[in-house]
mmCIF file of C-alpha atoms in Angstrom:
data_model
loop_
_atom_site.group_PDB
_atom_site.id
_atom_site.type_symbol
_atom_site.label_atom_id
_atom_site.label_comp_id
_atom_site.label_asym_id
_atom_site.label_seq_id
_atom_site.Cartn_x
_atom_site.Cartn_y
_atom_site.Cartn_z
ATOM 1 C CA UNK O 1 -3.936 -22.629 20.008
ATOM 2 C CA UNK O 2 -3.652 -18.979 19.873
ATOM 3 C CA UNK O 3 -2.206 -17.340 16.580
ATOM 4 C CA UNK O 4 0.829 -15.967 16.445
ATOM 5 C CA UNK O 5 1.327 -12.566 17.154
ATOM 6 C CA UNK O 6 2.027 -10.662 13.811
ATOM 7 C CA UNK O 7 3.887 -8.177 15.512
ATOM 8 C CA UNK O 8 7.509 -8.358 16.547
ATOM 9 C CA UNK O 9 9.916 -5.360 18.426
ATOM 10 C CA UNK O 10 13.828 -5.012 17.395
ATOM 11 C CA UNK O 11 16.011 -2.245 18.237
ATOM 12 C CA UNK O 12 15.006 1.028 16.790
ATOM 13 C CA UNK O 13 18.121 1.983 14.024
ATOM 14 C CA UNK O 14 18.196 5.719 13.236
ATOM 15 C CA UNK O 15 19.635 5.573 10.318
ATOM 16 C CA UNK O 16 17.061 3.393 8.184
ATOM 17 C CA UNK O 17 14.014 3.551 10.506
ATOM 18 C CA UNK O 18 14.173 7.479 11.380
ATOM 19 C CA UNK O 19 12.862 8.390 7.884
ATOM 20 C CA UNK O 20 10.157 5.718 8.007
ATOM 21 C CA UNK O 21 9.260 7.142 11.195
ATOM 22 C CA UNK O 22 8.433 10.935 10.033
ATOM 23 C CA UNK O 23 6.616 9.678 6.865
ATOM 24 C CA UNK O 24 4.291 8.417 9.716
ATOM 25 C CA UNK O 25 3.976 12.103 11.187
ATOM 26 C CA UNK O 26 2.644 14.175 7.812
ATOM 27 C CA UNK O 27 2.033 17.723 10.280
ATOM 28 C CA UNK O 28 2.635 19.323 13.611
ATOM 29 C CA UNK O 29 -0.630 18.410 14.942
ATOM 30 C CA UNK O 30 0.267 14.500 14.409
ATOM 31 C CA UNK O 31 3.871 15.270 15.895
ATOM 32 C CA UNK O 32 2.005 16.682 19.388
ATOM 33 C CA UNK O 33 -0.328 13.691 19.260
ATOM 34 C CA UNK O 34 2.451 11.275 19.147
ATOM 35 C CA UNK O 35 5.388 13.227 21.423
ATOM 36 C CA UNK O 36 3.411 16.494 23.291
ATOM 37 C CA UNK O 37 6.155 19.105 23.021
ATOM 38 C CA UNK O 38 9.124 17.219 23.212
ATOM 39 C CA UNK O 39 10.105 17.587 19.314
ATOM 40 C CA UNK O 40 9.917 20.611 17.425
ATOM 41 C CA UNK O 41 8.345 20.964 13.601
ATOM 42 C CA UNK O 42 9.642 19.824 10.992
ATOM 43 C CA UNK O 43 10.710 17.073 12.426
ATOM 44 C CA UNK O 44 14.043 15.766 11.434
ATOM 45 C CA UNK O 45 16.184 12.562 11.542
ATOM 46 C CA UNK O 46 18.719 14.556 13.828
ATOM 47 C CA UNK O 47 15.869 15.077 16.408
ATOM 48 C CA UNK O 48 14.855 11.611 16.275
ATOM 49 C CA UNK O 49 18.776 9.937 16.530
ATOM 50 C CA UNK O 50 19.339 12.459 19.777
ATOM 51 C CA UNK O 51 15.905 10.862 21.363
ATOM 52 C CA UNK O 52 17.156 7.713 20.765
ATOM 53 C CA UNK O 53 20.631 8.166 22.593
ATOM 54 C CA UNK O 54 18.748 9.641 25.562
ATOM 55 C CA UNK O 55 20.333 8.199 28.591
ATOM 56 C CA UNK O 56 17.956 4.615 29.720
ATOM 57 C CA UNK O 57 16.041 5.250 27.109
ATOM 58 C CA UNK O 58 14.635 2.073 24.856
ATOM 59 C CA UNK O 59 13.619 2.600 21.315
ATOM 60 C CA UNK O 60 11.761 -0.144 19.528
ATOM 61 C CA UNK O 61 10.771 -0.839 16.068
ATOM 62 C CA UNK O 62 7.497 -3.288 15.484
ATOM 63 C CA UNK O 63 7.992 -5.392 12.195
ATOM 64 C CA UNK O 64 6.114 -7.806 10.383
ATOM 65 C CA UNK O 65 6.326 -10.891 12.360
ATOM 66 C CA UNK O 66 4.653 -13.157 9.328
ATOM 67 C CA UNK O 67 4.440 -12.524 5.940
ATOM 68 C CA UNK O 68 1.265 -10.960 4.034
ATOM 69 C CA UNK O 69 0.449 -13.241 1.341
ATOM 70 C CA UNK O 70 0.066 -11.531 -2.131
ATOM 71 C CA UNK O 71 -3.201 -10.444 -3.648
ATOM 72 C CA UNK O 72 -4.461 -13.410 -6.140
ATOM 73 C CA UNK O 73 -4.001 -12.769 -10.283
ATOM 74 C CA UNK O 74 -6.355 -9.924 -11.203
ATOM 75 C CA UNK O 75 -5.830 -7.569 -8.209
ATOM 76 C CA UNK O 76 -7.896 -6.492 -5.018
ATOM 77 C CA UNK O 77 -11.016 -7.432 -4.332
ATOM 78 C CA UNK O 78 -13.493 -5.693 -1.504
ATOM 79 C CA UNK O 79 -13.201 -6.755 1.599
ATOM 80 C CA UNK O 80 -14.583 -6.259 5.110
ATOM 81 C CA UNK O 81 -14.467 -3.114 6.907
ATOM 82 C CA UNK O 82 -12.134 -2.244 8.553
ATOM 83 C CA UNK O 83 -11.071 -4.113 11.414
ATOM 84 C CA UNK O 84 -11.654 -3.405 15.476
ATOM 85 C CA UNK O 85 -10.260 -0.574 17.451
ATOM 86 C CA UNK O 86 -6.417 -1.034 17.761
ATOM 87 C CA UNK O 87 -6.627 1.664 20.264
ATOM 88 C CA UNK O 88 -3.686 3.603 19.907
ATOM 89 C CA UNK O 89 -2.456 4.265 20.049
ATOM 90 C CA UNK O 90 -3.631 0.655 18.622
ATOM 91 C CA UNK O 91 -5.367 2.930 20.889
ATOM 92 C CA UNK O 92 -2.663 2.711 20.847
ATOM 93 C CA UNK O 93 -2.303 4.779 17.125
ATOM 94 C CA UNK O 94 -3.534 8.003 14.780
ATOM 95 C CA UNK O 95 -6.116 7.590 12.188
ATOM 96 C CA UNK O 96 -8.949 8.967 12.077
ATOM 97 C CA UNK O 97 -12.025 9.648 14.416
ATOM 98 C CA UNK O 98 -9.914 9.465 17.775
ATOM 99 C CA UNK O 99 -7.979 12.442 17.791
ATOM 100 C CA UNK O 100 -8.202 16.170 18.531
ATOM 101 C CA UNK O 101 -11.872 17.071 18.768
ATOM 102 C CA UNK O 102 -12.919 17.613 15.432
ATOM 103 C CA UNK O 103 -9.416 16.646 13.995
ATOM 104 C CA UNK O 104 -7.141 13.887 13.576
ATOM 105 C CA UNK O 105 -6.245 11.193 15.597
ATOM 106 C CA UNK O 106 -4.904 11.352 18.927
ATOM 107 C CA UNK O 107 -2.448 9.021 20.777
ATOM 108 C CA UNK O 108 -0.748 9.573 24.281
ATOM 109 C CA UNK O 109 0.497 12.995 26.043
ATOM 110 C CA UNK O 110 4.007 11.301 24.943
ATOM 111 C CA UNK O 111 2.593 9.002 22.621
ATOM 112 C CA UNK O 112 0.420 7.301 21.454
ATOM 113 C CA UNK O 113 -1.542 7.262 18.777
ATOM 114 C CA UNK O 114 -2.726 3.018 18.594
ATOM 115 C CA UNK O 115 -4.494 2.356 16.023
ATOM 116 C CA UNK O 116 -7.890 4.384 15.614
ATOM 117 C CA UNK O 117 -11.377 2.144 15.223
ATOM 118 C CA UNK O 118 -11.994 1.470 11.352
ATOM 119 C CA UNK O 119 -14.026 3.227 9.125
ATOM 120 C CA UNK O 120 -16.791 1.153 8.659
ATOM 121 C CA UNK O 121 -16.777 2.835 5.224
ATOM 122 C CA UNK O 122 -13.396 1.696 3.719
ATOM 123 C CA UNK O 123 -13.620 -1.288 2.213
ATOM 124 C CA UNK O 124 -10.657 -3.679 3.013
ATOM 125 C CA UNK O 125 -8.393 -5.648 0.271
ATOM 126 C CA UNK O 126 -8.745 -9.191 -0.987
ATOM 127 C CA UNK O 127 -6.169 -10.266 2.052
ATOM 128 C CA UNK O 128 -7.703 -8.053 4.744
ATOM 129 C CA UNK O 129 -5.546 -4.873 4.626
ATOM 130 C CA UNK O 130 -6.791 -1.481 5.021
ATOM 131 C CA UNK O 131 -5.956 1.010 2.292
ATOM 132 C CA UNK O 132 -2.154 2.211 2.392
ATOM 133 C CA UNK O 133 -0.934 -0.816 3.330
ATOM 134 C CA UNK O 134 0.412 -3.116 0.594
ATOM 135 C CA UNK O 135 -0.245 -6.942 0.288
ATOM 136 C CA UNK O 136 2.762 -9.326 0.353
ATOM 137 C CA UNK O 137 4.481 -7.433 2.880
ATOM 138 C CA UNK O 138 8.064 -9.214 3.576
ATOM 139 C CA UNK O 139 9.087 -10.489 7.249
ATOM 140 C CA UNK O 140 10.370 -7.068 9.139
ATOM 141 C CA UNK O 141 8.600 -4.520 7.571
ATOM 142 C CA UNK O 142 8.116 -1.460 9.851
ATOM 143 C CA UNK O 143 4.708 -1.164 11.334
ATOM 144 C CA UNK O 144 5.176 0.524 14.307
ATOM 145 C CA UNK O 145 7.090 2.245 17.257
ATOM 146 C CA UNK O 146 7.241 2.738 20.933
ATOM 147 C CA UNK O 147 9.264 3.245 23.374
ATOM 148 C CA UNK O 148 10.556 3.550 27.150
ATOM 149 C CA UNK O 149 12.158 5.804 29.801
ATOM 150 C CA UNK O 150 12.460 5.648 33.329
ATOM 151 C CA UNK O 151 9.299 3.410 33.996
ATOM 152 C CA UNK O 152 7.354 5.802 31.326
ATOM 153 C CA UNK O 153 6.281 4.225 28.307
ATOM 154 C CA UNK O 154 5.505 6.486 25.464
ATOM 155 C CA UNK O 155 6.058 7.556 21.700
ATOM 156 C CA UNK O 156 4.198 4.564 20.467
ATOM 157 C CA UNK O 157 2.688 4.870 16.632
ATOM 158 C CA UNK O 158 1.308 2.427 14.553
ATOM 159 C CA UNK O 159 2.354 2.756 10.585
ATOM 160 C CA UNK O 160 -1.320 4.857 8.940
ATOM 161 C CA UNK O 161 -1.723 1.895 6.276
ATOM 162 C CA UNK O 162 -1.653 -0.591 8.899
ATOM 163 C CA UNK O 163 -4.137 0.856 11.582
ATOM 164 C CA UNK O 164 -7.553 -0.825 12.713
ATOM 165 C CA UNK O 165 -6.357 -3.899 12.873
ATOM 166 C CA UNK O 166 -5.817 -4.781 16.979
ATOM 167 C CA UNK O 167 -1.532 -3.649 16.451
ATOM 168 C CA UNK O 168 -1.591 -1.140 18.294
ATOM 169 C CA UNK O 169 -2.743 -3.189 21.539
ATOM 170 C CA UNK O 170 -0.075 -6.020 20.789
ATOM 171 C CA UNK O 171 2.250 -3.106 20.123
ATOM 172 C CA UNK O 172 1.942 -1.983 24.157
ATOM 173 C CA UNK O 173 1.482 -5.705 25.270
ATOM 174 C CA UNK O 174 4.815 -6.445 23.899
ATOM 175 C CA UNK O 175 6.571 -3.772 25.471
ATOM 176 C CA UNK O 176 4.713 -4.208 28.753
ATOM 177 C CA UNK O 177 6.402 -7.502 28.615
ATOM 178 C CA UNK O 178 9.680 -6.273 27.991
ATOM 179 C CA UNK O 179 9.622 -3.826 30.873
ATOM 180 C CA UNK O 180 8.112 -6.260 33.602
ATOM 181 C CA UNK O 181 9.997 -10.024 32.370
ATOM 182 C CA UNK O 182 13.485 -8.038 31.044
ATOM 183 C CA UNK O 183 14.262 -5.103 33.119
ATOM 184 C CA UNK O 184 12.002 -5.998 36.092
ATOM 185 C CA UNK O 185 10.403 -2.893 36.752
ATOM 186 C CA UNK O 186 7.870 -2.007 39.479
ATOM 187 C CA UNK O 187 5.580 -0.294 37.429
ATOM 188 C CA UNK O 188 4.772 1.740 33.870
ATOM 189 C CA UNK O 189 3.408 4.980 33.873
ATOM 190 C CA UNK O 190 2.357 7.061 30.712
ATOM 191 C CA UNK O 191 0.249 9.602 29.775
ATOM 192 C CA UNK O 192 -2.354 9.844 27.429
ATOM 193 C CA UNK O 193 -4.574 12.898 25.731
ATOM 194 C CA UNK O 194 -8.059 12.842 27.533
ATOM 195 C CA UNK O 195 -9.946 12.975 23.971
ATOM 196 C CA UNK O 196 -8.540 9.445 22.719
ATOM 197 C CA UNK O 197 -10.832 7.223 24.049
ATOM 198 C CA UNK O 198 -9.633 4.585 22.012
ATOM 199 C CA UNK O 199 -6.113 4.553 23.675
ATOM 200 C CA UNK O 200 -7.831 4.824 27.127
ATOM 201 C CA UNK O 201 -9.805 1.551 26.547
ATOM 202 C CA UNK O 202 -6.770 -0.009 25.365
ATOM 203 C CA UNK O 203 -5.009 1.263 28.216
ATOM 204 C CA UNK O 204 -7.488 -0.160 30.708
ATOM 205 C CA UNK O 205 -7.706 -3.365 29.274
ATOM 206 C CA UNK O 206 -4.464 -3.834 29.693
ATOM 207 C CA UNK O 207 -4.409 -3.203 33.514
ATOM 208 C CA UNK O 208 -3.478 0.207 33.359
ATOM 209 C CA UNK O 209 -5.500 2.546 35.968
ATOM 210 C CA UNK O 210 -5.647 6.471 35.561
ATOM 211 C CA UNK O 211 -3.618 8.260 39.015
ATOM 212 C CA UNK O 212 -4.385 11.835 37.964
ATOM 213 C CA UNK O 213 -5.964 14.159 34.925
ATOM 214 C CA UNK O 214 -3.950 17.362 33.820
ATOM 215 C CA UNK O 215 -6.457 20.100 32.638
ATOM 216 C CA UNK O 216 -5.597 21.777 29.277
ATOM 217 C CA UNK O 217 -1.576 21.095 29.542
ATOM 218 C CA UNK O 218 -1.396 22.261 25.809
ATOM 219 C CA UNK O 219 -4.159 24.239 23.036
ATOM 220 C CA UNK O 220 -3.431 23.077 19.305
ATOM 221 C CA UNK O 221 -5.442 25.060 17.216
ATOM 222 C CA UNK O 222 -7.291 26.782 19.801
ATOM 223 C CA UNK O 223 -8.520 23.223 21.496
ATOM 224 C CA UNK O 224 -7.204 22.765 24.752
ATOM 225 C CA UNK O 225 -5.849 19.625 25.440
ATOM 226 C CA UNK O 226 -5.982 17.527 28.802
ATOM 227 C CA UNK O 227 -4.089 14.604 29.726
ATOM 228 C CA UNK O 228 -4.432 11.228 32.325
ATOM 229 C CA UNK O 229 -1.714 10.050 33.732
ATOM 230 C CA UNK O 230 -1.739 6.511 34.177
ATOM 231 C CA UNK O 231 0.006 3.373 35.539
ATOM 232 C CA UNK O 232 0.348 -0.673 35.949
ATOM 233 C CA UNK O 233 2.210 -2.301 38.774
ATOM 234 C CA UNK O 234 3.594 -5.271 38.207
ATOM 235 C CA UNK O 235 1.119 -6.837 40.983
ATOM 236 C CA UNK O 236 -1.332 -5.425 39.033
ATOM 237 C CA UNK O 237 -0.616 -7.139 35.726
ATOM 238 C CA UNK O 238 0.087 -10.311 37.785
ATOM 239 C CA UNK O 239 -3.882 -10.468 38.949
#
């Protein structure tokens, strides 16, 4: 029997989750890997509630789905590395080693960081969890975010202490779901920075198939920055 998924979405609330959000975007590099252009630095709570009431637009939070048990009397112990690509983004999300050449970690052209392949240098904690993320964590913590417009998925993140650890894919899996059993679309589209290979593969595992590749769309810090543009069909994902 497969385990449950740890993951769970909910509505995303402005008011309590907006804050958790930007402490998940520390500069403006991070806030053009997660949304391109579409925000402007610093980023604010204000920006973030007016993206949410976009017209047809869906917002989701990920939360804890089960609870992180404790560490054991006498604190952490060393664990295993890190744990496989989540692929932002999750590939799926930042982190580091698939971002920006020579920078930090890179999610979709709207989007996604997913979850960037462990360091095989950090050491885990007696439970599992990378560094930054604490043990005992209660039912509904915030781990992620993603969301959806128009058929375009996009703006997914995975919380920095909880990256490496597969969310990232569950993170788009679950919303995938959502837009194909719930609102019945067609297809997804989204688009993803050329550089983060580890949101590609998660892409393409999931079904998704690159339809075209914008050269150098943006330049952050004098890189220039290309994007695929990608998409699932609902036949697709039913193959």
């Amino acid at each position: 029997m497969p385990l449950p998924q740890p993951l769970a979405l909910r509505p995303f609330h402005p008011l309590t989750d907006a804050p958790v959000l930007r402490s998940w975007i520390p500069d403006p590099t991070a806030l053009m890997t997660w949304a391109g252009p579409n925000f402007t630095w610093p980023l604010t709570d204000a920006q973030l509630t007016a993206y949410a009431a976009e017209p047809g637009r869906h917002t989701w939070t990920a939360v804890s789905r089960t609870s992180t048990p404790a560490d054991p009397p006498g604190g952490t112990s060393g664990g295993t590395p890190g744990g496989t690509a989540g692929g932002t983004p999750g590939g799926t999300a930042g982190g580091t080693g698939v971002g920006r050449p020579g920078g930090t970690a890179g999610g979709t052209a709207d989007g996604p960081p997913l979850g960037a392949p462990a360091d095989p240098a950090v050491g885990g904690t007696a439970d599992g969890l990378r560094p930054g993320l604490q043990p005992g964590l209660p039912l509904g913590t915030p781990l992620g975010h993603i969301s959806l417009a128009d058929g375009r998925l996009g703006r997914v993140l995975i919380a920095p202490g909880a990256r490496g650890r597969g969310l990232g894919e569950q993170l788009v899996t679950l919303a995938v779901s959502i837009a194909f059993d719930e609102l019945v679309l067609p297809e997804i589209r989204l688009g993803v920075w050329s550089h983060n290979t580890a949101a590609l593969r998660v892409y393409e595992k999931l079904g998704f198939r690159t339809t075209a590749t914008l050269e150098a769309v943006e330049v952050v810090d004098g890189v220039p920055w290309s994007v695929h543009r990608m998409r699932l069909t609902a036949a697709d994902r039913r193959q």
